[in-house]
Tab-separated table of C-alpha atoms in Angstrom:
chain	number	residue	atom	x	y	z
U	28	UNK	CA	13.307	-76.656	103.706
U	29	UNK	CA	14.387	-80.154	104.198
U	30	UNK	CA	12.437	-83.006	102.641
U	31	UNK	CA	10.880	-83.485	105.996
U	32	UNK	CA	9.648	-79.950	106.328
U	33	UNK	CA	8.458	-80.050	102.804
U	34	UNK	CA	6.541	-82.584	104.533
U	35	UNK	CA	6.627	-80.240	107.311
U	36	UNK	CA	6.234	-76.998	105.536
U	37	UNK	CA	8.395	-78.065	102.760
U	38	UNK	CA	9.989	-80.156	105.247
U	39	UNK	CA	8.169	-77.358	107.120
U	40	UNK	CA	8.335	-73.742	106.361
U	41	UNK	CA	7.731	-70.121	106.869
U	42	UNK	CA	9.527	-67.825	109.112
U	43	UNK	CA	11.172	-64.556	109.374
U	44	UNK	CA	14.636	-63.205	109.533
U	45	UNK	CA	16.940	-60.665	110.901
U	46	UNK	CA	19.139	-57.736	109.981
U	47	UNK	CA	20.572	-54.843	111.857
U	48	UNK	CA	23.318	-52.885	110.205
U	49	UNK	CA	21.650	-49.755	111.466
U	50	UNK	CA	19.533	-51.288	114.196
U	51	UNK	CA	16.498	-53.539	114.484
U	52	UNK	CA	12.824	-52.912	114.291
U	53	UNK	CA	10.535	-55.102	116.363
U	54	UNK	CA	7.158	-55.739	114.778
U	55	UNK	CA	4.703	-56.298	117.600
U	56	UNK	CA	1.555	-56.064	115.542
U	57	UNK	CA	0.676	-57.214	112.069
U	58	UNK	CA	-2.149	-54.957	111.021
U	59	UNK	CA	-1.743	-51.629	109.274
U	60	UNK	CA	-1.767	-48.742	111.744
U	61	UNK	CA	-1.710	-45.010	111.479
U	62	UNK	CA	1.810	-43.642	111.204
U	63	UNK	CA	3.281	-46.689	109.513
U	64	UNK	CA	5.254	-46.194	106.325
U	65	UNK	CA	4.323	-48.112	103.206
U	66	UNK	CA	7.322	-50.375	103.761
U	67	UNK	CA	6.328	-51.079	107.349
U	68	UNK	CA	2.798	-51.939	106.246
U	69	UNK	CA	4.177	-54.303	103.615
U	70	UNK	CA	6.394	-55.973	106.211
U	71	UNK	CA	3.442	-56.353	108.582
U	72	UNK	CA	1.397	-57.941	105.795
U	73	UNK	CA	4.221	-60.416	105.145
U	74	UNK	CA	4.381	-61.433	108.804
U	75	UNK	CA	0.608	-61.856	108.872
U	76	UNK	CA	0.745	-63.994	105.715
U	77	UNK	CA	3.281	-66.265	107.401
U	78	UNK	CA	1.115	-66.623	110.470
U	79	UNK	CA	-1.966	-67.273	108.345
U	80	UNK	CA	-0.046	-69.980	106.480
U	81	UNK	CA	0.713	-71.733	109.786
U	82	UNK	CA	-2.908	-71.353	110.935
U	83	UNK	CA	-4.080	-73.011	107.734
U	84	UNK	CA	-1.729	-75.929	108.411
U	85	UNK	CA	-2.945	-76.145	111.994
U	86	UNK	CA	-6.623	-76.114	111.063
U	87	UNK	CA	-6.743	-77.830	107.652
U	88	UNK	CA	-3.573	-79.892	107.400
U	89	UNK	CA	-0.195	-79.724	105.680
U	90	UNK	CA	-1.336	-80.553	102.156
U	91	UNK	CA	-4.119	-77.993	101.994
U	92	UNK	CA	-1.965	-75.295	103.589
U	93	UNK	CA	0.873	-75.640	101.118
U	94	UNK	CA	-1.409	-75.807	98.112
U	95	UNK	CA	-3.105	-72.634	99.334
U	96	UNK	CA	0.080	-70.661	100.051
U	97	UNK	CA	2.707	-71.845	97.556
U	98	UNK	CA	3.225	-69.644	94.495
U	99	UNK	CA	2.615	-71.248	91.076
U	100	UNK	CA	6.398	-71.294	90.485
U	101	UNK	CA	7.355	-72.266	94.041
U	102	UNK	CA	10.473	-74.328	94.713
U	103	UNK	CA	10.881	-76.555	97.782
U	104	UNK	CA	13.959	-78.465	98.887
U	105	UNK	CA	13.601	-82.270	99.309
U	106	UNK	CA	16.581	-81.937	99.713
U	107	UNK	CA	17.288	-80.959	96.086
U	108	UNK	CA	15.300	-78.012	94.653
U	109	UNK	CA	12.080	-79.262	93.014
U	110	UNK	CA	8.774	-77.760	91.907
U	111	UNK	CA	6.746	-77.272	95.048
U	112	UNK	CA	3.109	-77.691	94.109
U	113	UNK	CA	3.406	-81.231	92.645
U	114	UNK	CA	4.990	-82.378	95.923
U	115	UNK	CA	1.841	-81.487	97.859
U	116	UNK	CA	-0.600	-82.470	95.152
U	117	UNK	CA	0.783	-86.008	95.501
U	118	UNK	CA	0.581	-85.946	99.296
U	119	UNK	CA	-2.117	-88.157	100.856
U	120	UNK	CA	-4.980	-85.865	101.996
U	121	UNK	CA	-5.547	-88.244	104.914
U	122	UNK	CA	-1.992	-87.864	106.248
U	123	UNK	CA	-2.518	-87.001	109.953
U	124	UNK	CA	0.881	-85.313	110.477
U	125	UNK	CA	0.493	-81.931	112.157
U	126	UNK	CA	2.914	-79.116	111.344
U	127	UNK	CA	2.978	-75.609	112.837
U	128	UNK	CA	5.537	-72.833	112.911
U	129	UNK	CA	5.929	-69.143	113.656
U	130	UNK	CA	8.120	-66.321	112.356
U	131	UNK	CA	10.807	-64.877	114.567
U	132	UNK	CA	12.497	-62.625	112.003
U	133	UNK	CA	11.439	-61.070	108.701
U	134	UNK	CA	12.828	-58.712	106.093
U	135	UNK	CA	11.390	-57.064	103.026
U	136	UNK	CA	12.810	-55.258	100.002
U	137	UNK	CA	12.158	-51.532	99.652
U	138	UNK	CA	10.057	-52.300	96.575
U	139	UNK	CA	7.723	-54.377	98.741
U	140	UNK	CA	7.395	-57.373	96.408
U	141	UNK	CA	10.100	-59.670	97.825
U	142	UNK	CA	10.791	-60.700	101.394
U	143	UNK	CA	11.657	-63.586	103.614
U	144	UNK	CA	10.768	-65.015	106.986
U	145	UNK	CA	12.345	-67.564	109.312
U	146	UNK	CA	11.506	-69.202	112.580
U	147	UNK	CA	11.010	-72.460	114.469
U	148	UNK	CA	8.692	-75.294	113.439
U	149	UNK	CA	7.495	-78.458	115.120
U	150	UNK	CA	6.000	-81.594	113.631
U	151	UNK	CA	3.731	-84.054	115.415
U	152	UNK	CA	2.433	-87.448	114.263
U	153	UNK	CA	-1.071	-86.028	114.561
U	154	UNK	CA	-2.904	-83.037	115.980
U	155	UNK	CA	-2.774	-83.048	119.783
U	156	UNK	CA	0.236	-85.359	119.976
U	157	UNK	CA	3.638	-84.384	121.361
U	158	UNK	CA	5.968	-82.965	118.688
U	159	UNK	CA	8.615	-85.418	117.547
U	160	UNK	CA	10.622	-83.230	115.176
U	161	UNK	CA	11.877	-79.681	115.542
U	162	UNK	CA	13.746	-77.291	113.322
U	163	UNK	CA	13.954	-73.897	111.648
U	164	UNK	CA	12.632	-72.914	108.262
U	165	UNK	CA	13.446	-70.146	105.816
U	166	UNK	CA	10.789	-68.998	103.375
U	167	UNK	CA	11.210	-66.493	100.572
U	168	UNK	CA	7.962	-64.765	99.602
U	169	UNK	CA	6.918	-62.954	96.426
U	170	UNK	CA	3.882	-60.757	95.880
U	171	UNK	CA	1.633	-62.056	93.142
U	172	UNK	CA	-0.085	-59.949	90.441
U	173	UNK	CA	-3.167	-59.678	92.678
U	174	UNK	CA	-1.057	-58.280	95.542
U	175	UNK	CA	-1.186	-61.445	97.678
U	176	UNK	CA	1.938	-62.884	99.294
U	177	UNK	CA	2.850	-66.448	98.300
U	178	UNK	CA	5.854	-68.647	99.155
U	179	UNK	CA	8.435	-68.775	96.372
U	180	UNK	CA	11.206	-70.783	98.106
U	181	UNK	CA	10.970	-73.054	101.136
U	182	UNK	CA	13.921	-74.729	102.889
U	183	UNK	CA	14.821	-75.660	106.444
U	184	UNK	CA	16.912	-77.680	108.869
U	185	UNK	CA	16.018	-80.110	111.628
U	186	UNK	CA	17.576	-79.804	115.095
U	187	UNK	CA	17.027	-80.869	118.692
U	188	UNK	CA	14.059	-79.815	120.787
U	189	UNK	CA	14.528	-76.170	121.828
U	190	UNK	CA	14.894	-75.352	125.495
U	191	UNK	CA	11.889	-73.018	125.390
U	192	UNK	CA	8.596	-73.420	123.573
U	193	UNK	CA	7.226	-69.996	124.497
U	194	UNK	CA	5.144	-68.348	121.753
U	195	UNK	CA	6.936	-65.670	119.745
U	196	UNK	CA	5.183	-62.342	120.192
U	197	UNK	CA	7.731	-59.976	118.618
U	198	UNK	CA	9.208	-60.452	115.153
U	199	UNK	CA	12.646	-58.951	114.557
U	200	UNK	CA	13.152	-57.000	111.341
U	201	UNK	CA	15.987	-54.908	109.921
U	202	UNK	CA	15.963	-51.161	109.980
U	203	UNK	CA	16.532	-50.033	106.377
U	204	UNK	CA	19.709	-48.039	105.815
U	205	UNK	CA	18.091	-45.985	103.078
U	206	UNK	CA	15.238	-46.007	100.602
U	207	UNK	CA	15.785	-47.428	97.132
U	208	UNK	CA	14.116	-46.411	93.905
U	209	UNK	CA	12.672	-48.939	91.496
U	210	UNK	CA	15.138	-50.175	88.881
U	211	UNK	CA	14.596	-49.940	85.154
U	212	UNK	CA	14.377	-53.199	83.207
U	213	UNK	CA	17.962	-52.768	82.019
U	214	UNK	CA	19.256	-51.834	85.473
U	215	UNK	CA	17.483	-54.817	87.007
U	216	UNK	CA	19.117	-57.132	84.479
U	217	UNK	CA	22.513	-55.609	85.230
U	218	UNK	CA	21.981	-55.956	88.993
U	219	UNK	CA	21.137	-59.635	88.541
U	220	UNK	CA	24.453	-60.042	86.750
U	221	UNK	CA	26.288	-58.363	89.626
U	222	UNK	CA	24.732	-60.773	92.140
U	223	UNK	CA	25.593	-63.746	89.905
U	224	UNK	CA	29.189	-62.563	89.720
U	225	UNK	CA	29.353	-62.217	93.506
U	226	UNK	CA	28.045	-65.765	93.815
U	227	UNK	CA	30.684	-67.075	91.403
U	228	UNK	CA	33.421	-65.224	93.274
U	229	UNK	CA	32.168	-66.739	96.510
U	230	UNK	CA	32.513	-70.222	94.998
U	231	UNK	CA	36.064	-69.508	93.939
U	232	UNK	CA	36.895	-68.217	97.418
U	233	UNK	CA	35.505	-71.404	98.982
U	234	UNK	CA	37.925	-73.463	96.902
U	235	UNK	CA	40.865	-71.226	97.751
U	236	UNK	CA	40.289	-70.425	101.428
U	237	UNK	CA	37.473	-72.665	102.661
U	238	UNK	CA	33.781	-71.981	103.235
U	239	UNK	CA	34.217	-70.327	106.624
U	240	UNK	CA	36.635	-67.635	105.443
U	241	UNK	CA	34.757	-67.096	102.179
U	242	UNK	CA	31.490	-66.526	104.046
U	243	UNK	CA	33.052	-64.285	106.667
U	244	UNK	CA	34.459	-62.031	103.948
U	245	UNK	CA	31.128	-61.580	102.160
U	246	UNK	CA	28.739	-61.717	105.139
U	247	UNK	CA	26.880	-58.886	106.827
U	248	UNK	CA	27.654	-58.341	110.504
U	249	UNK	CA	24.251	-59.818	111.381
U	250	UNK	CA	24.412	-62.806	109.021
U	251	UNK	CA	22.225	-65.739	110.001
U	252	UNK	CA	23.614	-69.237	109.372
U	253	UNK	CA	21.711	-72.550	109.285
U	254	UNK	CA	23.100	-76.090	109.230
U	255	UNK	CA	21.356	-79.448	109.858
U	256	UNK	CA	21.431	-80.685	113.439
U	257	UNK	CA	22.315	-77.251	114.844
U	258	UNK	CA	20.376	-74.259	116.078
U	259	UNK	CA	20.816	-71.243	113.781
U	260	UNK	CA	23.401	-68.658	114.776
U	261	UNK	CA	23.417	-64.928	114.119
U	262	UNK	CA	26.501	-62.742	113.661
U	263	UNK	CA	29.728	-62.932	111.694
U	264	UNK	CA	31.620	-63.957	114.827
U	265	UNK	CA	29.397	-67.045	115.150
U	266	UNK	CA	30.066	-68.463	111.670
U	267	UNK	CA	32.846	-70.639	113.080
U	268	UNK	CA	30.335	-72.408	115.331
U	269	UNK	CA	28.569	-74.022	112.359
U	270	UNK	CA	30.896	-73.842	109.364
U	271	UNK	CA	34.111	-75.900	109.041
U	272	UNK	CA	37.255	-74.059	108.024
U	273	UNK	CA	38.873	-76.519	105.603
U	274	UNK	CA	39.226	-75.611	101.948
U	275	UNK	CA	37.828	-77.631	99.078
U	276	UNK	CA	37.232	-77.301	95.363
U	277	UNK	CA	33.765	-76.298	94.191
U	278	UNK	CA	33.290	-78.081	90.886
U	279	UNK	CA	31.916	-76.796	88.607
U	280	UNK	CA	31.375	-73.109	89.442
U	281	UNK	CA	27.769	-72.458	90.374
U	282	UNK	CA	27.548	-69.377	88.220
U	283	UNK	CA	29.177	-67.205	85.607
U	284	UNK	CA	32.595	-65.645	86.061
U	285	UNK	CA	32.010	-63.415	83.028
U	286	UNK	CA	29.003	-62.435	80.883
U	287	UNK	CA	30.159	-64.842	78.141
U	288	UNK	CA	30.165	-67.751	80.582
U	289	UNK	CA	26.669	-67.093	81.941
U	290	UNK	CA	24.824	-69.624	79.791
U	291	UNK	CA	27.286	-72.399	80.579
U	292	UNK	CA	26.621	-72.286	84.306
U	293	UNK	CA	23.175	-70.817	84.785
U	294	UNK	CA	21.751	-74.249	85.575
U	295	UNK	CA	23.863	-74.486	88.704
U	296	UNK	CA	22.059	-71.718	90.516
U	297	UNK	CA	19.315	-69.198	89.981
U	298	UNK	CA	19.236	-65.526	90.895
U	299	UNK	CA	16.216	-63.446	91.863
U	300	UNK	CA	16.639	-59.726	92.605
U	301	UNK	CA	14.032	-57.366	94.054
U	302	UNK	CA	13.036	-54.484	91.813
U	303	UNK	CA	14.477	-52.058	94.357
U	304	UNK	CA	17.904	-53.677	93.976
U	305	UNK	CA	18.481	-54.057	97.726
U	306	UNK	CA	17.528	-57.688	98.365
U	307	UNK	CA	18.314	-60.801	96.325
U	308	UNK	CA	18.367	-64.584	96.583
U	309	UNK	CA	20.552	-67.229	94.974
U	310	UNK	CA	19.689	-70.909	95.237
U	311	UNK	CA	20.642	-74.202	93.670
U	312	UNK	CA	23.115	-77.014	94.266
U	313	UNK	CA	26.877	-77.399	94.570
U	314	UNK	CA	29.534	-80.060	94.593
U	315	UNK	CA	32.589	-79.661	96.773
U	316	UNK	CA	35.625	-81.924	96.403
U	317	UNK	CA	37.373	-82.476	99.733
U	318	UNK	CA	41.091	-83.052	100.174
U	319	UNK	CA	40.516	-86.837	100.239
U	320	UNK	CA	38.801	-86.581	96.810
U	321	UNK	CA	35.360	-87.293	98.280
U	322	UNK	CA	32.640	-85.205	96.654
U	323	UNK	CA	29.925	-83.683	98.818
U	324	UNK	CA	26.730	-82.404	97.202
U	325	UNK	CA	24.535	-79.820	98.915
U	326	UNK	CA	21.519	-77.673	98.196
U	327	UNK	CA	21.735	-74.046	99.231
U	328	UNK	CA	19.915	-70.779	99.584
U	329	UNK	CA	21.640	-67.456	100.134
U	330	UNK	CA	19.919	-64.166	100.780
U	331	UNK	CA	21.861	-61.048	99.834
U	332	UNK	CA	21.439	-57.459	100.976
U	333	UNK	CA	22.891	-54.314	99.468
U	334	UNK	CA	23.443	-51.499	101.935
U	335	UNK	CA	24.891	-48.015	101.859
U	336	UNK	CA	28.255	-49.270	100.620
U	337	UNK	CA	26.637	-50.470	97.396
U	338	UNK	CA	28.151	-53.951	97.833
U	339	UNK	CA	26.042	-57.107	97.935
U	340	UNK	CA	26.573	-59.051	101.177
U	341	UNK	CA	25.187	-62.386	102.388
U	342	UNK	CA	22.735	-61.895	105.253
U	343	UNK	CA	21.444	-65.475	105.378
U	344	UNK	CA	23.212	-68.720	104.482
U	345	UNK	CA	21.641	-72.180	104.585
U	346	UNK	CA	22.989	-75.421	103.141
U	347	UNK	CA	21.625	-78.947	103.455
U	348	UNK	CA	23.461	-82.089	102.333
U	349	UNK	CA	22.158	-84.231	99.473
U	350	UNK	CA	22.612	-87.971	100.138
U	351	UNK	CA	24.059	-89.947	97.209
U	352	UNK	CA	20.770	-91.741	96.603
U	353	UNK	CA	19.021	-88.382	96.203
U	354	UNK	CA	21.625	-87.241	93.693
U	355	UNK	CA	20.789	-90.212	91.504
U	356	UNK	CA	17.022	-89.725	91.594
U	357	UNK	CA	16.709	-85.938	91.508
C-alpha cells in the first residue's frame, strides 16, 4: 500500500476484491463447510487469513502483525516497491499506532495458491483513539510450502473518512467462469510471457491514447480502480471518474515487446502468474512524460484475469505517485 499503510498495513493492508463476469459469490462464513468445493474452501481460508492478520494487528500491534503475516519475499509499497520484512523489522516495537482493516472482496486462482483481497482500513494514533487516517488496501497472497497463506504484495491508497463504518459481514467474490487445469512448467513460462506482452502493449496504448482509453480497452467489466484521495470505483463505466483522459509517453516501456527484448526491460515490472493460468499480477514503476514535458513517476499493481475468451484482462488497477524525493532515495 502506501508508505503510510506500510505503516498501516504496508501503509496498511489486506483486503479482498471483486469480480463478476458470470455473477458474484458472497462468502458469509470463513470456515470449511460440507458441500463446499475445494476452490470455495481455499477462498474461505484466504478470507480468514486476512481477518486473522487484522486481529493480530489489533491485539499485538502493527510491527508484530506484519512480521507474522508477510511472506519471506514480500514486497510493500512505500511508495516505491521495496522488500517488506526489513521495513517492519526496523519499526519501533513501542510505536503505539493502531491499524485495523477488513476484507470486502476477495478472489482466488483455480489452482488455489494465489489470491488477493481488498477492503477499508483505518489508522489511529493509539488503540482506543479516534481514527485519523482512512483508506483502502490491496493485498496479494501466496500459499507457502507449508500450505499457509502469507502476504506477497501490499499496496493501498488513503482517502477521506467513509460515510459508514459498519462492519463488513459479507465478502464479495467472483464466480469462476470455468475450471482450469494446472499448467506445465513450459506452459507456465509461456503464459508469463503472454501477460508481459499484454503489459507492454498496455504501456504503448497509454502513450498513444491516454491511460483512460488504454485501461477501458483491456479492463474487465467489473474492473476495480484505486487512486489516492478517492474512494475506489468498480466497473468499466466508472474508470472516467478516477483516471484522466490525456495521453502521455510512457518511457521506457515497462516490459518486453518481444522475447528478445525481455531482458532489457524486466527490471521495470515483474510478473507473477498462478499455476492455473487464470490469475496474474504485474507490479513495478513507470514514468510518464506529459505534454508539457514534465515526468510523473508512479508505482503500480495490476491484477489480471483470464476468462472464457482466453484473453488476459485487467480486473484491478492501482497506481500511487512517487514524489521526486522518493525517486532519488529509492
